[in-house]
Short mmCIF file of C-alpha atoms in Angstrom, two decimals:
data_model
loop_
_atom_site.label_atom_id
_atom_site.label_comp_id
_atom_site.label_asym_id
_atom_site.label_seq_id
_atom_site.Cartn_x
_atom_site.Cartn_y
_atom_site.Cartn_z
CA UNK K 130 157.63 224.70 123.05
CA UNK K 131 160.30 227.31 122.75
CA UNK K 132 162.76 228.22 125.49
CA UNK K 133 161.46 231.79 125.38
CA UNK K 134 157.80 230.87 125.85
CA UNK K 135 157.84 230.86 129.69
CA UNK K 136 159.58 234.23 129.68
CA UNK K 137 157.04 235.69 127.27
CA UNK K 138 154.10 234.30 129.25
CA UNK K 139 155.54 235.60 132.52
CA UNK K 140 155.93 239.03 130.94
CA UNK K 141 152.29 239.06 129.79
CA UNK K 142 150.83 238.00 133.12
CA UNK K 143 153.10 240.31 135.09
CA UNK K 144 151.68 243.40 133.41
CA UNK K 145 148.13 242.19 134.04
CA UNK K 146 148.82 241.82 137.75
CA UNK K 147 149.76 245.48 138.07
CA UNK K 148 146.40 246.72 136.76
CA UNK K 149 144.14 248.07 139.47
CA UNK K 150 140.52 247.03 139.32
CA UNK K 151 138.11 249.50 140.93
CA UNK K 152 135.85 248.02 143.56
CA UNK K 153 132.22 248.98 143.84
CA UNK K 154 131.23 250.83 146.97
CA UNK K 155 127.84 249.30 147.72
CA UNK K 156 126.18 250.13 151.01
CA UNK K 157 122.68 249.18 151.97
CA UNK K 158 120.45 249.53 154.96
CA UNK K 159 117.65 247.32 156.24
CA UNK K 160 114.29 247.89 154.54
CA UNK K 161 112.10 250.60 155.97
CA UNK K 162 109.07 248.30 156.01
CA UNK K 163 108.76 244.54 155.76
CA UNK K 164 106.96 242.88 152.87
CA UNK K 165 103.48 241.59 153.58
CA UNK K 166 102.14 238.12 152.88
CA UNK K 167 100.19 239.29 149.82
CA UNK K 168 103.24 240.99 148.31
CA UNK K 169 105.34 237.88 148.86
CA UNK K 170 102.66 235.65 147.35
CA UNK K 171 102.40 237.89 144.26
CA UNK K 172 106.20 237.92 143.88
CA UNK K 173 106.60 234.15 144.23
CA UNK K 174 103.67 233.48 141.90
CA UNK K 175 105.02 235.76 139.20
CA UNK K 176 108.46 234.14 139.44
CA UNK K 177 106.99 230.64 139.19
CA UNK K 178 104.83 231.58 136.18
CA UNK K 179 107.79 233.28 134.52
CA UNK K 180 110.14 230.31 134.94
CA UNK K 181 107.81 227.34 134.81
CA UNK K 182 105.24 228.64 132.31
CA UNK K 183 107.39 228.31 129.16
CA UNK K 184 108.73 224.92 130.28
CA UNK K 185 105.20 223.67 130.90
CA UNK K 186 104.06 224.95 127.52
CA UNK K 187 106.87 223.11 125.74
CA UNK K 188 106.26 219.89 127.66
CA UNK K 189 102.51 220.00 127.02
CA UNK K 190 103.04 220.49 123.26
CA UNK K 191 105.94 218.05 122.93
CA UNK K 192 103.98 215.59 120.78
CA UNK K 193 103.08 218.27 118.22
CA UNK K 194 106.75 219.33 118.09
CA UNK K 195 107.79 215.72 117.45
CA UNK K 196 105.28 215.41 114.57
CA UNK K 197 106.63 218.55 112.88
CA UNK K 198 110.27 217.47 113.05
#
């Protein structure tokens, strides 16, 4: 490693520290109405089907995938 390498690296990181990053101004309020049991059940069910459906499909057809490969 060169003697100048630490000086060059310090010069590169020093300029990056001076950059200002804008922060998002996010403000929220409590919901106007609470979710009902049916709405929660539909939401949870759709999430479970979305995430577990493809995994279940692959696991149930694993033997046919092994035969092809």
